[in-house]
CSV table of C-alpha atoms in Angstrom, one decimal:
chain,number,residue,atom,x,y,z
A,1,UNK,CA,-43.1,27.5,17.6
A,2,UNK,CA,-44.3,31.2,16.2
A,3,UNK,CA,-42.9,31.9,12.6
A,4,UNK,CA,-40.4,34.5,14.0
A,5,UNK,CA,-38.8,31.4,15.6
A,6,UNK,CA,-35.4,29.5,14.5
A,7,UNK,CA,-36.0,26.1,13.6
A,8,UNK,CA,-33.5,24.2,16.2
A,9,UNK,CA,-33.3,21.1,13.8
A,10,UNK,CA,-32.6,23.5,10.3
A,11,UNK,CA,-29.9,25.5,12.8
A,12,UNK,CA,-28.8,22.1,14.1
A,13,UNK,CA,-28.1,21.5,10.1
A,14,UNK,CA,-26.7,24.6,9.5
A,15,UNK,CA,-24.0,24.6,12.2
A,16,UNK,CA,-23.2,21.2,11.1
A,17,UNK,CA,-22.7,22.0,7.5
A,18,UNK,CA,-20.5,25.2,8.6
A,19,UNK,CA,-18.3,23.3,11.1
A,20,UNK,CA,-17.8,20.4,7.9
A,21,UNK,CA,-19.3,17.5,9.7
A,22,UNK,CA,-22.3,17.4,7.5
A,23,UNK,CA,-22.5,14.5,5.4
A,24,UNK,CA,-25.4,14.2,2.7
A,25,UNK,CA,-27.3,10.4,3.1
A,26,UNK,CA,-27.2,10.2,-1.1
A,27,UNK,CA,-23.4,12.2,-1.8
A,28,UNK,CA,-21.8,9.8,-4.1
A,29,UNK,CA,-18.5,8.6,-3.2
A,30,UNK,CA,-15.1,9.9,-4.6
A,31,UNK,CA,-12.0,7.9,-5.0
A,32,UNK,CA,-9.6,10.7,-4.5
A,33,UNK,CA,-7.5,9.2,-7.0
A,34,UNK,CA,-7.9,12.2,-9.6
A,35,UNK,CA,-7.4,14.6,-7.2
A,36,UNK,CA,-4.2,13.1,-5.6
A,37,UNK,CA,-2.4,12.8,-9.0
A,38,UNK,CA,-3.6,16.9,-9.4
A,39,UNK,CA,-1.6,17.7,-6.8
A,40,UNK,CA,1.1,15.6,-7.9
A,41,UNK,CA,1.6,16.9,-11.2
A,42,UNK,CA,1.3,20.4,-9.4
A,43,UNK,CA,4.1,19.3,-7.4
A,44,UNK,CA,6.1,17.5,-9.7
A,45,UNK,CA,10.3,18.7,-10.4
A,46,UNK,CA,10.9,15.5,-12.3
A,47,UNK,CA,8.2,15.1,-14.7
A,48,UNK,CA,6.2,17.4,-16.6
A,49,UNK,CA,3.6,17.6,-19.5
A,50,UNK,CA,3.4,18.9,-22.5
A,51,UNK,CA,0.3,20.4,-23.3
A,52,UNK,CA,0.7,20.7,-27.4
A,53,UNK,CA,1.6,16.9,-27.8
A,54,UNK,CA,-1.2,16.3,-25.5
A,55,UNK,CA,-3.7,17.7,-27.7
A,56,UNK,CA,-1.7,15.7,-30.4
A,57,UNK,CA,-1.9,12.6,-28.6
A,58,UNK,CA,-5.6,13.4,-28.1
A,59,UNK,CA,-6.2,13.6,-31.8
A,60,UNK,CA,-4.2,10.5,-33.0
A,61,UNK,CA,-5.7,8.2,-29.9
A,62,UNK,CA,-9.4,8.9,-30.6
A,63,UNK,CA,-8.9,8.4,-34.5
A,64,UNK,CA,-7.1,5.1,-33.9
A,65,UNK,CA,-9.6,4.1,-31.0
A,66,UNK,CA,-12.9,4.9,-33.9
A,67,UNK,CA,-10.8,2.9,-36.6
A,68,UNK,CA,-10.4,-0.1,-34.5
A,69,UNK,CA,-13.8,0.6,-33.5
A,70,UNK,CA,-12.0,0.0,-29.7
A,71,UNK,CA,-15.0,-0.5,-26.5
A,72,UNK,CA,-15.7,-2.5,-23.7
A,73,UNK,CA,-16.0,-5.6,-26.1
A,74,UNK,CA,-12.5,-5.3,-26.6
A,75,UNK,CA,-11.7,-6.8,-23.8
A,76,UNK,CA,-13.9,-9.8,-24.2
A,77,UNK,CA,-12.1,-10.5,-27.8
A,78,UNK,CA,-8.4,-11.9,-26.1
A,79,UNK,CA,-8.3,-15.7,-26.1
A,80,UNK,CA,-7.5,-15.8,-22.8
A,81,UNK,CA,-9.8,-13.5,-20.9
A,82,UNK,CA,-13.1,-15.2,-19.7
A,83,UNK,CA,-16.1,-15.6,-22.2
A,84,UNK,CA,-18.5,-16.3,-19.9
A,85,UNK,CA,-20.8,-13.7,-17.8
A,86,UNK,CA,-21.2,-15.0,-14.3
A,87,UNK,CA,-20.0,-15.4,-11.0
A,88,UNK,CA,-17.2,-17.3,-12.3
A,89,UNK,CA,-15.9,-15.0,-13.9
A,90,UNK,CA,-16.1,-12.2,-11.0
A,91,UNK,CA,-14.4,-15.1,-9.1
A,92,UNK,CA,-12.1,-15.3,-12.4
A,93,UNK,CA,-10.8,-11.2,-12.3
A,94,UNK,CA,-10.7,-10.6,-8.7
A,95,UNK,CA,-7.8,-13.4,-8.6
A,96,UNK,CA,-6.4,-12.2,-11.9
A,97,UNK,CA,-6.4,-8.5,-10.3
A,98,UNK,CA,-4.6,-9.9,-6.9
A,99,UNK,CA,-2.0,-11.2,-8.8
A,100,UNK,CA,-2.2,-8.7,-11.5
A,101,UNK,CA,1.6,-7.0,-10.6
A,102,UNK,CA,5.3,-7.4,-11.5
A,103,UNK,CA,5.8,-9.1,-14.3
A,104,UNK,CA,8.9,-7.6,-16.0
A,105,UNK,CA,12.3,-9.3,-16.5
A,106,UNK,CA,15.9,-8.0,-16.6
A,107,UNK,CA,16.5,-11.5,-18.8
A,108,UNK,CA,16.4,-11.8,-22.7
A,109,UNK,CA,12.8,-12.7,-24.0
A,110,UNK,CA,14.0,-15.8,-24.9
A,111,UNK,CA,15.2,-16.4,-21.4
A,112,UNK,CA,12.3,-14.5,-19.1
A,113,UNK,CA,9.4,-16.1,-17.4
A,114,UNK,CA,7.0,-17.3,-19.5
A,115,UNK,CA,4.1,-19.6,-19.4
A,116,UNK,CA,3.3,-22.0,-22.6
A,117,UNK,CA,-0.6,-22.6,-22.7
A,118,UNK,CA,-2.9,-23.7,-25.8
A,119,UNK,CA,0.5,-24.0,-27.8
A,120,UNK,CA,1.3,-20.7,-27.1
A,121,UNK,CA,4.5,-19.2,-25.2
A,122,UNK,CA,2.8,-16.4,-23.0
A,123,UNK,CA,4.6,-13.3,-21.2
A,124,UNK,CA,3.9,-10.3,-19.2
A,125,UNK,CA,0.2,-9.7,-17.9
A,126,UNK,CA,-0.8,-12.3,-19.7
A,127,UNK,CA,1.9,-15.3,-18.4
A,128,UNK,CA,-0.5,-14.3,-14.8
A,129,UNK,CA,-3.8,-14.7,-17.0
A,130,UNK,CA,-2.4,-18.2,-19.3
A,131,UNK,CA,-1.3,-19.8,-15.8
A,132,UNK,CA,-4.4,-19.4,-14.0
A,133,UNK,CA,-7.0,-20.7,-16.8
A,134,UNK,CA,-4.3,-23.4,-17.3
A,135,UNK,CA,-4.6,-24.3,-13.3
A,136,UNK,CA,-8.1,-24.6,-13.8
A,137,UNK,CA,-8.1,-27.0,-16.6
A,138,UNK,CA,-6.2,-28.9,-14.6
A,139,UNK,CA,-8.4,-29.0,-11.8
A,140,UNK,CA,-7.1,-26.8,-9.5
A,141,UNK,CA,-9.3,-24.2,-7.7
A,142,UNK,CA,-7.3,-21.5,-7.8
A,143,UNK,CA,-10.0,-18.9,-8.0
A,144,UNK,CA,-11.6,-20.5,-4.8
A,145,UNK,CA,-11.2,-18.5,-2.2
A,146,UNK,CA,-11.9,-21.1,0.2
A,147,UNK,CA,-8.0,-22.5,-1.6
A,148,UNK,CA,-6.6,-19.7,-0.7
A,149,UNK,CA,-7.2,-20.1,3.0
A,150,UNK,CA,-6.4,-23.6,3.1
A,151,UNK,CA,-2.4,-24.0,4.4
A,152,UNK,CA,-1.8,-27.4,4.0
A,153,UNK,CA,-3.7,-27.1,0.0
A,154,UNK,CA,-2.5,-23.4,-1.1
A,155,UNK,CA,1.5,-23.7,-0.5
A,156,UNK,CA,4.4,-21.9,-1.9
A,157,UNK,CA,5.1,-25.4,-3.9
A,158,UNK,CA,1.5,-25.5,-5.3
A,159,UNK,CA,1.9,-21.8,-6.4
A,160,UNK,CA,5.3,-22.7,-7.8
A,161,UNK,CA,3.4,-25.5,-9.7
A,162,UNK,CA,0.3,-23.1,-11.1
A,163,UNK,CA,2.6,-20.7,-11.9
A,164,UNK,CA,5.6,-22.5,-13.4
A,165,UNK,CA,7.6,-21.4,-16.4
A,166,UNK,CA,8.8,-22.6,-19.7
A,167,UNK,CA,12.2,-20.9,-18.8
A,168,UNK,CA,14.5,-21.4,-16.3
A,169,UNK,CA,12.8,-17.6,-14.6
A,170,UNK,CA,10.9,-18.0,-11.7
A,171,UNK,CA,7.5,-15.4,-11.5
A,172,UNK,CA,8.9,-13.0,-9.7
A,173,UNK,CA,7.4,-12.3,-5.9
A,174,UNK,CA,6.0,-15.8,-5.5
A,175,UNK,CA,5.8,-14.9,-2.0
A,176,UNK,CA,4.3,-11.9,-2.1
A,177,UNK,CA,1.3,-13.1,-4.1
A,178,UNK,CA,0.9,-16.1,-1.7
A,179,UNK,CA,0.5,-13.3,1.1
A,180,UNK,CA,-2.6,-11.6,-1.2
A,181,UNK,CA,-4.0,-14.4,-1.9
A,182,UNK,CA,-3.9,-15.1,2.0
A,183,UNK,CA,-5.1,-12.2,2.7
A,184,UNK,CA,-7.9,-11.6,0.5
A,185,UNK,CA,-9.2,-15.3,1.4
A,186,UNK,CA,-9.7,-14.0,4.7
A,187,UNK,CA,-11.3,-10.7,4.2
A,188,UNK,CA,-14.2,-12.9,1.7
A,189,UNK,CA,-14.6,-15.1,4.8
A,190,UNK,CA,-15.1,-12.6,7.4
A,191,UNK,CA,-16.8,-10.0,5.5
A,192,UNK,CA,-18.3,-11.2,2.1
A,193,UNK,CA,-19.2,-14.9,2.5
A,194,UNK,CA,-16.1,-15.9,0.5
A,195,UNK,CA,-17.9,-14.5,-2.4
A,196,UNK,CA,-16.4,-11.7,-4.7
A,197,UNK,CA,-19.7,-11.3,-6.3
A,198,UNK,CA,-20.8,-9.4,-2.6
A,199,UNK,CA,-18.1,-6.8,-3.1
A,200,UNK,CA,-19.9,-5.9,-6.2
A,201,UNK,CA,-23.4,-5.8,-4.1
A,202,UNK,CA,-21.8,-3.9,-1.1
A,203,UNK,CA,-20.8,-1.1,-3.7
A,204,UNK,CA,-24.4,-0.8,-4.8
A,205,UNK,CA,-23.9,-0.5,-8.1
A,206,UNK,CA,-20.6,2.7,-7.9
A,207,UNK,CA,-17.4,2.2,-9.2
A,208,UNK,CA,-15.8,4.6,-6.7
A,209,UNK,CA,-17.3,2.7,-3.7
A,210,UNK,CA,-16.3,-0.4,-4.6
A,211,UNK,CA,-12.9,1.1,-5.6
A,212,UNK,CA,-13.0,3.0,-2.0
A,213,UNK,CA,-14.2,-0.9,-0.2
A,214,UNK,CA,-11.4,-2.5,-2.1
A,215,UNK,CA,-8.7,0.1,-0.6
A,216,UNK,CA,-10.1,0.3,3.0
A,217,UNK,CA,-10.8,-3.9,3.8
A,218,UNK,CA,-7.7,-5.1,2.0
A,219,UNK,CA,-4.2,-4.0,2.8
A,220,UNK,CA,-3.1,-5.5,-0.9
A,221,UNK,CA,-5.2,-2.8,-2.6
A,222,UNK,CA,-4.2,-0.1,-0.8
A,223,UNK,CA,-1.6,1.8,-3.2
A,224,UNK,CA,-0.9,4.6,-0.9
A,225,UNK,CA,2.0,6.5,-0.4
A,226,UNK,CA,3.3,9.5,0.7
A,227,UNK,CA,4.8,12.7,-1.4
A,228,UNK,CA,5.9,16.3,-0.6
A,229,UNK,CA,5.3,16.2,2.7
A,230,UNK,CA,1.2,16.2,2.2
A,231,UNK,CA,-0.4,15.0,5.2
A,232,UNK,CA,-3.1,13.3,2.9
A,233,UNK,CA,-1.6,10.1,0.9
A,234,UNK,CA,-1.4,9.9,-2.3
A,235,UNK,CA,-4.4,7.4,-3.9
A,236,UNK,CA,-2.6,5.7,-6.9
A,237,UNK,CA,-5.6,2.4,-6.6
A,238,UNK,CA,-3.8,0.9,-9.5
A,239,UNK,CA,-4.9,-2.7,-9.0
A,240,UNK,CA,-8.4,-1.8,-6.9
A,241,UNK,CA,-9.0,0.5,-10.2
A,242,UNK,CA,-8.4,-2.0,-12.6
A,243,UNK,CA,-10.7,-5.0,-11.4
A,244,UNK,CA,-13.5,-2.1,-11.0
A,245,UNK,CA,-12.4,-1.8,-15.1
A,246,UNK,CA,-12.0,-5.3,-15.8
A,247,UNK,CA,-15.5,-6.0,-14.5
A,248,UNK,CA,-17.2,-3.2,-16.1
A,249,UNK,CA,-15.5,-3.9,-19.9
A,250,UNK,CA,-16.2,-7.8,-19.0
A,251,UNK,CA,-20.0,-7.6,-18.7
A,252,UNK,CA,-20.1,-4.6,-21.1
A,253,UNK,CA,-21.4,-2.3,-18.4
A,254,UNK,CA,-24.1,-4.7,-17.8
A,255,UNK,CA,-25.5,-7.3,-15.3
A,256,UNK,CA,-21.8,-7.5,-12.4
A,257,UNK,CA,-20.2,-4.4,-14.7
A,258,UNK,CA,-23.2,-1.5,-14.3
A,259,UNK,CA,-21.8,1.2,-12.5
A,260,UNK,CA,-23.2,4.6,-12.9
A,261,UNK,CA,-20.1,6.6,-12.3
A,262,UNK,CA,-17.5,4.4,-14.0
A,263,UNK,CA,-16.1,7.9,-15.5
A,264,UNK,CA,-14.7,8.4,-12.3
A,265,UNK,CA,-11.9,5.4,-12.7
A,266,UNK,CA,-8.9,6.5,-13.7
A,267,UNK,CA,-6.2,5.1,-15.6
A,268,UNK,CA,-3.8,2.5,-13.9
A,269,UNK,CA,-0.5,3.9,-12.9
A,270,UNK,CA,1.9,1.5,-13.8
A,271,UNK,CA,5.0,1.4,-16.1
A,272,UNK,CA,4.5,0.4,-19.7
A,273,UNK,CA,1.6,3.6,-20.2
A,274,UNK,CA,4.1,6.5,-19.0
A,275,UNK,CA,6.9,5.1,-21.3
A,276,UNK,CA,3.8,5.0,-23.8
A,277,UNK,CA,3.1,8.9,-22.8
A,278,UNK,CA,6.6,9.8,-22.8
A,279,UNK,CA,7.2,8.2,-26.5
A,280,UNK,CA,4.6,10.5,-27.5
A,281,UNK,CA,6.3,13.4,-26.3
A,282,UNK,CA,3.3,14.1,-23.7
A,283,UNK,CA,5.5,13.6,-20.5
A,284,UNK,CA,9.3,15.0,-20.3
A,285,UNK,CA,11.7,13.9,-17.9
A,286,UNK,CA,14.5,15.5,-16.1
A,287,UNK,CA,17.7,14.4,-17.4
A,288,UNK,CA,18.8,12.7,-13.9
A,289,UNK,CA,15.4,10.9,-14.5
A,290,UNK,CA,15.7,10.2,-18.1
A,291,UNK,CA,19.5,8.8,-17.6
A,292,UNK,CA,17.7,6.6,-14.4
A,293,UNK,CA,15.0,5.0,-16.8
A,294,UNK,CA,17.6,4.6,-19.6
A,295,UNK,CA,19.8,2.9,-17.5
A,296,UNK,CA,17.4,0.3,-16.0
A,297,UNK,CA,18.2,1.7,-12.3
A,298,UNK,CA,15.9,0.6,-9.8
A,299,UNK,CA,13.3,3.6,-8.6
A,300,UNK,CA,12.3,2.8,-5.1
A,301,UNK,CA,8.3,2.1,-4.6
A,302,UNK,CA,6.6,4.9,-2.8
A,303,UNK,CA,9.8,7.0,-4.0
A,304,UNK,CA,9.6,10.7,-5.3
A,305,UNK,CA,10.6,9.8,-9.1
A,306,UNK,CA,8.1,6.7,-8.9
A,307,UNK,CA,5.6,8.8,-7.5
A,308,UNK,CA,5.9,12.1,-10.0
A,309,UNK,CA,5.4,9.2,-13.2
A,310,UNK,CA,2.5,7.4,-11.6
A,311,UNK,CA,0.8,10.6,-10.7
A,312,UNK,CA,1.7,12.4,-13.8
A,313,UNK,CA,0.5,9.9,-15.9
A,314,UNK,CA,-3.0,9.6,-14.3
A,315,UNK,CA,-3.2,13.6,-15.0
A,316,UNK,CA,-1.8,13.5,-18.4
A,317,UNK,CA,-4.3,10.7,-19.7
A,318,UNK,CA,-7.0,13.0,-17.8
A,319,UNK,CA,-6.1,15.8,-19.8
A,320,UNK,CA,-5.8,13.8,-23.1
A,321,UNK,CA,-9.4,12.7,-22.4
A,322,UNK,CA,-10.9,15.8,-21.7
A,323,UNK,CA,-9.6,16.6,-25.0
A,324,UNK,CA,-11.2,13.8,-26.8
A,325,UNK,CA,-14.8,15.3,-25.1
A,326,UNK,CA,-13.7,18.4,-25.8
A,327,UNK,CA,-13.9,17.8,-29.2
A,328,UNK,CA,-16.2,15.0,-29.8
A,329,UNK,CA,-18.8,15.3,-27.3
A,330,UNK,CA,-20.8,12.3,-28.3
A,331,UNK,CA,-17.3,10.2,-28.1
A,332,UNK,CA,-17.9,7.4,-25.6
A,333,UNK,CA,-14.4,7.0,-24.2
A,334,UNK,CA,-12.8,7.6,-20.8
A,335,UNK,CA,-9.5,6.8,-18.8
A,336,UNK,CA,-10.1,3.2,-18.8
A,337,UNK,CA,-10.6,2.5,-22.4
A,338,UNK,CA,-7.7,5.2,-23.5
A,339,UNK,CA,-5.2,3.2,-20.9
A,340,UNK,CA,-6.5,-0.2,-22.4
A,341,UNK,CA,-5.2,1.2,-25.4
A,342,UNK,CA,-2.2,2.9,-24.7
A,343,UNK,CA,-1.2,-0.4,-23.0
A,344,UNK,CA,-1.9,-2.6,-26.2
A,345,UNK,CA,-0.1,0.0,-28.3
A,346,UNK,CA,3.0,-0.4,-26.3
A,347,UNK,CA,3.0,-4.2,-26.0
A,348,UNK,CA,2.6,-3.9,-29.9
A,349,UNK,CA,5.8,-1.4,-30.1
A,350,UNK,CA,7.5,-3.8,-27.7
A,351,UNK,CA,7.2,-6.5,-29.8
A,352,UNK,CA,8.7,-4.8,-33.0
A,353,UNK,CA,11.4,-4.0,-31.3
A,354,UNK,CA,10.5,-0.4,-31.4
A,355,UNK,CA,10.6,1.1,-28.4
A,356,UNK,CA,12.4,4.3,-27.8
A,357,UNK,CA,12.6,4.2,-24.1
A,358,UNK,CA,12.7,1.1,-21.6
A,359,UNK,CA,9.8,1.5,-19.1
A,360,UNK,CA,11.1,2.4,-15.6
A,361,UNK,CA,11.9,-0.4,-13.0
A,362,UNK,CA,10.3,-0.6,-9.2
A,363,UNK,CA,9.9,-4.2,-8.2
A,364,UNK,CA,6.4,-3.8,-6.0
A,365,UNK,CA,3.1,-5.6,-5.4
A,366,UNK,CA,1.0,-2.4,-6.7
A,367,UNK,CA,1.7,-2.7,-10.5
């Protein structure tokens, strides 16, 4: 070939990269999840932000995270969440993060499901993580996968049992968290060799692939939906988001919890942090919306109101940390640890007796 020639292979490239089917060998994955709540929050009629007690809430929440001196570490310091570092404990969090939905009761505290463990009466998210450390103490394998699979072993009653209350209130969607466990016992055995510690080694060593694996070979992670009319679903990843987080703040962002783009996770759409973000005046409602939540009304799953606060929320916390690096460049803080502490900020409020909103209702396996 003479100089004055066209390389056919760089042309070959070129014509790919302009028709869009060019894909670079080492392009690092996206989850999508920042982009779909973008276009939510673009697209939102219902909820909206305001950009002044963002930057107010940005302020306040990095102070509060420096005086509690609030990292990775922090989630390592609850009685109940694993103190060990090994494949237990992967084992450990991708149960907890199956299960990890639908907690909230309609009942008085006193009367709501609750779990009593190490002399303790236990609610909420952690009711899901007192019952399963108490199932192992007794013996029962209930972070096996192998368990899960087993019909005649894993049963409705035996999940009745591991999960049984101190109250009269059943969990709610006993059912429903039979069919993930199910599920996800099957996916291990035909794809990871029953071992959650290979989903970590199949995303080779990015969050967003791993988040991306969890959403594409399990149908329980897959928190999809539509809105608008957009062809494209919306990525919400709530639960496949949150065991990438709980891994990552569990080792420390070491050994099972190194990922190189963990930045790229972002908060967890669910409902205590938006009536955390609309307490602090960062997300208004409509007043059809507003007199919905106040009223304890149930907001269908996948519906436009449920969709516009998930969405919304995952922008506004986005904005609120940009802010925070904005202004304190060396701060070490993103989505994961800000949710983490809007979340333990609201449970705090809750318990005072404080709160100023309810959180909205939607009865779903996605949060």
């Amino acid at each position: 070939m003479s100089d004055d020639e066209a390389d056919p292979e760089l042309l070959a490239l070129l014509r790919q990269h302009l028709q869009g089917k060019l894909t670079l060998a080492d392009e690092e994955p996206e989850t999508g999840v920042l982009e779909s709540a973008e276009y939510v929050y673009n697209n939102a009629i219902d909820v909206a932000l305001d950009m002044r007690s963002c930057k107010n809430a940005a302020a306040g929440i990095y102070a509060q995270m420096c005086a509690k001196e609030y990292s990775p570490a922090t989630w390592s310091a609850h009685e109940l969440h694993p103190q060990t570092k090994d494949d237990s404990t992967v084992a450990f969090i991708f149960t907890m993060d199956l299960l990890n939905f639908s907690f909230w009761s309609e009942k008085p505290d006193a009367e709501r499901f609750a779990v009593s463990y190490r002399d303790r009466r236990w609610t909420g998210y952690w009711s899901l993580v007192a019952a399963l450390q108490r199932a192992l103490d007794e013996g029962i394998p209930i972070t096996d996968s192998h368990f899960w699979q087993d019909e005649e072993e894993c049963t409705l009653d035996v999940l009745k049992h591991v999960f049984r209350s101190c109250t009269d209130e059943e969990m709610p969607l006993l059912k429903e968290r039979l069919a993930c466990l199910r599920e996800a016992g099957t996916v291990l055995y035909e794809k990871y060799k029953c071992n959650p510690v290979n989903l970590l080694s199949a995303a080779d060593g990015s969050a967003a692939r791993l988040v991306n694996i969890l959403a594409r070979d399990f149908g329980c992670f897959r928190d999809e939906h539509r809105f608008d009319g957009r062809r494209k679903p919306i990525r919400i990843l709530k639960r496949a988001q949150i065991f990438v987080a709980d891994i990552w703040a569990c080792f420390e962002g070491e050994s099972h919890g190194e990922f190189r783009d963990i930045d790229k996770i972002t908060m967890f759409a669910d409902y205590r942090v938006p009536q955390m973000l609309n307490g602090m005046g960062c997300l208004a409602f409509s007043p059809p919306l507003d007199v919905a939540i106040r009223a304890k009304k149930d907001l269908p799953c996948g519906g436009s109101w449920e969709m516009q606060l998930r969405g919304c929320s995952i922008w506004c916390v986005e904005l609120i940390r940009r802010e925070i690096v904005r202004n304190h460049p060396e701060a070490k803080v993103n989505a994961i640890l800000i949710d983490f502490f809007l979340y333990d900020t609201i449970k705090d409020i809750e318990a005072a007796g404080e709160e100023s909103i309810p959180h909205h209702r939607t009865r779903s396996i996605w949060y």
